[in-house]
C-alpha positions as protocol buffer text, in pm:
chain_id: "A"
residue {
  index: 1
  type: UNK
  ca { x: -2286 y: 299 z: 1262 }
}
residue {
  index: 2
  type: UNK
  ca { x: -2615 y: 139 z: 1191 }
}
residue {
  index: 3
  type: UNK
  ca { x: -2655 y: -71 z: 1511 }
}
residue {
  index: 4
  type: UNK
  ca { x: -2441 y: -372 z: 1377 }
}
residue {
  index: 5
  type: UNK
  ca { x: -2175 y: -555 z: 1533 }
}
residue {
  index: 6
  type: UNK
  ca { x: -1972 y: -391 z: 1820 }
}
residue {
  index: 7
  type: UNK
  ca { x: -1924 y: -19 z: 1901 }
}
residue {
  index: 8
  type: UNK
  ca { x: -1598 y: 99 z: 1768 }
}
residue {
  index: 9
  type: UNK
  ca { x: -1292 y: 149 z: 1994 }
}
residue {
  index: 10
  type: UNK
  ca { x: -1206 y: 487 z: 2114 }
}
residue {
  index: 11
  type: UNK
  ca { x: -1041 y: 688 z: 1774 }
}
residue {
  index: 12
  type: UNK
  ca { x: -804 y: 845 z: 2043 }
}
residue {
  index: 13
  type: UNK
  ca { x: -683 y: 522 z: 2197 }
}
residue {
  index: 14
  type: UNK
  ca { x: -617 y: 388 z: 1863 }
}
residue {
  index: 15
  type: UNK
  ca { x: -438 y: 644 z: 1705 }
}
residue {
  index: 16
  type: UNK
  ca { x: -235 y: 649 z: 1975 }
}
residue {
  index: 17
  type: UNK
  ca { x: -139 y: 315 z: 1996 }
}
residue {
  index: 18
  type: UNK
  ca { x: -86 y: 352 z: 1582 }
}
residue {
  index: 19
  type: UNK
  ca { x: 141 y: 646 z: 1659 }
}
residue {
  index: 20
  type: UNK
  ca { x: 314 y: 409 z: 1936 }
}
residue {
  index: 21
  type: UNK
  ca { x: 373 y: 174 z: 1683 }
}
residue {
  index: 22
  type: UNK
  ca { x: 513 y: 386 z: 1441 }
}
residue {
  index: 23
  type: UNK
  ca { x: 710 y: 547 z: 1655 }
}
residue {
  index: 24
  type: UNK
  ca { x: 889 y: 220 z: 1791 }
}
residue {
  index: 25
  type: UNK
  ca { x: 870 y: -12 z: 1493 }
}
residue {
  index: 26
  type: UNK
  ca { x: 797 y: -266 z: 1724 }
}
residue {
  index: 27
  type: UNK
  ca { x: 553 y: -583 z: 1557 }
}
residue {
  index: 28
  type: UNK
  ca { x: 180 y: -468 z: 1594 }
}
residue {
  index: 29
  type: UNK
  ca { x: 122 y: -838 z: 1816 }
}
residue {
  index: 30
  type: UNK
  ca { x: 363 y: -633 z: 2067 }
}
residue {
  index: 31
  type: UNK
  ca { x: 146 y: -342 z: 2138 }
}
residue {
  index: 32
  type: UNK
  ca { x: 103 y: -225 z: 2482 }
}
residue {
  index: 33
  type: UNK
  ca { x: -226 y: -353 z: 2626 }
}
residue {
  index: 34
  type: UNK
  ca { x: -350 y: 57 z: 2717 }
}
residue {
  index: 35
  type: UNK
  ca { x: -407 y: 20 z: 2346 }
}
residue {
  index: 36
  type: UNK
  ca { x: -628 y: -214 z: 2324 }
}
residue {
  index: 37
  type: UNK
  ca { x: -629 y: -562 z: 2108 }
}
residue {
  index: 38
  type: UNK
  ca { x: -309 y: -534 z: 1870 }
}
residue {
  index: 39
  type: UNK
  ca { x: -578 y: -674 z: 1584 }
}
residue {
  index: 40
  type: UNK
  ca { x: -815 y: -405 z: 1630 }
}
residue {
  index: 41
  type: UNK
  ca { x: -556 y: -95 z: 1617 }
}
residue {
  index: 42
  type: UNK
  ca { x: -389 y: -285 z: 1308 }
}
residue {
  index: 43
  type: UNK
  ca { x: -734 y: -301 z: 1158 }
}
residue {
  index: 44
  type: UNK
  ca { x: -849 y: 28 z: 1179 }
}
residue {
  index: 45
  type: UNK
  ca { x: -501 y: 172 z: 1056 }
}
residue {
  index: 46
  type: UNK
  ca { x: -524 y: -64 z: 744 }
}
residue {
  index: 47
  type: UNK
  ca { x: -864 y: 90 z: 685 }
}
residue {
  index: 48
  type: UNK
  ca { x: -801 y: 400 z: 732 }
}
residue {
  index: 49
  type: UNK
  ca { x: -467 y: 383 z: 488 }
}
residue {
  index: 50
  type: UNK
  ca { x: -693 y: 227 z: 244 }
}
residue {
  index: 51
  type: UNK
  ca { x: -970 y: 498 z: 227 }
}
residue {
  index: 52
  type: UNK
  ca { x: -677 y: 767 z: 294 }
}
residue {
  index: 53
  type: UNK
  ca { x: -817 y: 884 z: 580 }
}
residue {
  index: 54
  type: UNK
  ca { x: -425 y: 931 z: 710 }
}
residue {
  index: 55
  type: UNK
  ca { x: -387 y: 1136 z: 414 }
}
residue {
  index: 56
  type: UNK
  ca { x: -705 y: 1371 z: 454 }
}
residue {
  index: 57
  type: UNK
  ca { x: -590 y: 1403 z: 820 }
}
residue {
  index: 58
  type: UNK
  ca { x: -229 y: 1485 z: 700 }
}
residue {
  index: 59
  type: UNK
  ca { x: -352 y: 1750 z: 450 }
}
residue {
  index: 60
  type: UNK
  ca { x: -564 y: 1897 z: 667 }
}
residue {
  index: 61
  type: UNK
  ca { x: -313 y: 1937 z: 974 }
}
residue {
  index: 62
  type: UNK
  ca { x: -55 y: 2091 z: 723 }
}
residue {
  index: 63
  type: UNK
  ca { x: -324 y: 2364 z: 550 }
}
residue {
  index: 64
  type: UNK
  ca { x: -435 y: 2417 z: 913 }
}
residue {
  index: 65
  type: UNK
  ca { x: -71 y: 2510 z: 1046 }
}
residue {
  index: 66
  type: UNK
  ca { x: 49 y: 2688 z: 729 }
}
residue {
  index: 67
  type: UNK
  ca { x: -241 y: 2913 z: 744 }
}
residue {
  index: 68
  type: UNK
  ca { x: -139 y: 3011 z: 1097 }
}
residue {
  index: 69
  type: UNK
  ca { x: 227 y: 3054 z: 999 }
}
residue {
  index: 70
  type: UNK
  ca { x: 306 y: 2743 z: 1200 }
}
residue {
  index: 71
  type: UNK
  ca { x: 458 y: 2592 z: 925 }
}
residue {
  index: 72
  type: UNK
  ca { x: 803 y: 2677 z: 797 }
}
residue {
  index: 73
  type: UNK
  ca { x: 852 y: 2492 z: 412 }
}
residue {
  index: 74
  type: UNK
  ca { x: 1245 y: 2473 z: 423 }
}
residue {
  index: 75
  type: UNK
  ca { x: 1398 y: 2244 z: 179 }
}
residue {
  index: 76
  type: UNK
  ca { x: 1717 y: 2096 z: 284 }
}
residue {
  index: 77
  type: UNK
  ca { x: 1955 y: 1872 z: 122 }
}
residue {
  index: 78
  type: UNK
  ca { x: 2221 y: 1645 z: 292 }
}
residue {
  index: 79
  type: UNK
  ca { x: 2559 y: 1536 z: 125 }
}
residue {
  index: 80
  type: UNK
  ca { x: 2580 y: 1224 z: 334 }
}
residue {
  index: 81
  type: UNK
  ca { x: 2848 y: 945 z: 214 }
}
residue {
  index: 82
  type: UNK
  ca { x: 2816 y: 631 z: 389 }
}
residue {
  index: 83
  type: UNK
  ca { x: 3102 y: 427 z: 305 }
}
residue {
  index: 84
  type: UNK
  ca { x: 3156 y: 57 z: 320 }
}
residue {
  index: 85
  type: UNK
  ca { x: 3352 y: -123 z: 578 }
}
residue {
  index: 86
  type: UNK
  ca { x: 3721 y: -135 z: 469 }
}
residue {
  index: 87
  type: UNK
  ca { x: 3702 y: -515 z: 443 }
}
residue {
  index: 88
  type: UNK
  ca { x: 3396 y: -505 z: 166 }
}
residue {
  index: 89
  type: UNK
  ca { x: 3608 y: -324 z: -85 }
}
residue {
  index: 90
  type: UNK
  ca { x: 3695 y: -531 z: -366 }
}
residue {
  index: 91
  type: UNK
  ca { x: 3445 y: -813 z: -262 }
}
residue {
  index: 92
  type: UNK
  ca { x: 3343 y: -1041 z: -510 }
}
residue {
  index: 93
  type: UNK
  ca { x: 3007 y: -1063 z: -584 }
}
residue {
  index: 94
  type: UNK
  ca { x: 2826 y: -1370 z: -690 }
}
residue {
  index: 95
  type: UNK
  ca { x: 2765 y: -1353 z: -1106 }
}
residue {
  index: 96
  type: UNK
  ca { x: 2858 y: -1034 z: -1158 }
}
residue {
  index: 97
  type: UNK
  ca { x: 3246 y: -1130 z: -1278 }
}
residue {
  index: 98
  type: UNK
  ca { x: 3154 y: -1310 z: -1552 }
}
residue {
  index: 99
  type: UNK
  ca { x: 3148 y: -1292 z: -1940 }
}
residue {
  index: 100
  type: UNK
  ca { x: 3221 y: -956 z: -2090 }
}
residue {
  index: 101
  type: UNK
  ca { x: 3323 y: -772 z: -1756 }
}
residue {
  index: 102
  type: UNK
  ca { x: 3586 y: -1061 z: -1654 }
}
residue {
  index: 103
  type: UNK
  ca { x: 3724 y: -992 z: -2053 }
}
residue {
  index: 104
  type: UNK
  ca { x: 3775 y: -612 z: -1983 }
}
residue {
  index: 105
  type: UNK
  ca { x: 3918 y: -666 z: -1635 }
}
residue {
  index: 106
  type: UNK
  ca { x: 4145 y: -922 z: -1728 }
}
residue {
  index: 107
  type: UNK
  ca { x: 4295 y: -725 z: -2062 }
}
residue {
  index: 108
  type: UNK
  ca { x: 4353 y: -387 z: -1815 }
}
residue {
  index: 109
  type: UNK
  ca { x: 4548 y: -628 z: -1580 }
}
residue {
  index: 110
  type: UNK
  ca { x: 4740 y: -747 z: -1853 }
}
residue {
  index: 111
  type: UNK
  ca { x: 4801 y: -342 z: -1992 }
}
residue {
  index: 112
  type: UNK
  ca { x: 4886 y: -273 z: -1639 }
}
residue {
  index: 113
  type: UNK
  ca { x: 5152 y: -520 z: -1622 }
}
residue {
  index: 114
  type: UNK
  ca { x: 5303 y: -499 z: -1981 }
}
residue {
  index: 115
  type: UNK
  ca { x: 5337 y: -115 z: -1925 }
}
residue {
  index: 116
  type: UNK
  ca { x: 5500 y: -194 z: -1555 }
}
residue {
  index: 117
  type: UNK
  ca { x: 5800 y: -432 z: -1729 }
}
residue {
  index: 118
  type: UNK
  ca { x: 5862 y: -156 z: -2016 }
}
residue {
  index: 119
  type: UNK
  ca { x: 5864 y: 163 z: -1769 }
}
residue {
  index: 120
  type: UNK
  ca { x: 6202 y: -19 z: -1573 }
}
């Protein structure tokens, strides 16, 4: 710093009220107090995104550990269906049932039921 303005915050109090942050997705105006002003940890995350400094830090942690054999690069793949609630099935959706689609819809019905009355 070239004598300007105020000394910066300690990096180690703001990065860890950034990591507290992160961690709770709380708003940043709801950060504790042992962090300091909310505006100045915001501030100095924003810059430090900007000029990916996160990034270089990021990089540098993961050569770092992989050279030690800290690091285990296991790719893993999850099948995971989350289904909707019974009750959204079938839901109408607004514009989506018009024109063309409400056509092809509407001539299946009609298939559906002709082929019903001749199968009896």
């Amino acid at each position: 710093m070239d004598g300007r303005g105020r000394p910066w915050r300690d990096h180690r109090q703001v990065v860890n009220g950034v990591l507290w942050r992160l961690r709770t997705g709380a708003p940043w105006r709801d950060l504790p107090e042992r962090y300091g002003p909310w505006q100045t940890v915001y501030e100095r995350f924003a810059r430090w995104e900007a000029d990916d400094t996160w990034a270089k830090l990021l990089e540098h942690v993961q050569i770092r550990d992989d050279a030690t054999g800290r690091v285990e690069w296991t790719v893993a793949v999850d099948s995971t269906v989350n289904r909707a609630h019974q009750h959204a099935a079938g839901a109408r959706k607004r514009g989506t049932w018009t024109g063309t689609n409400s056509k092809i819809r509407a001539a299946r019905r009609r298939a559906r039921h002709s082929a019903g009355l001749g199968a009896g």
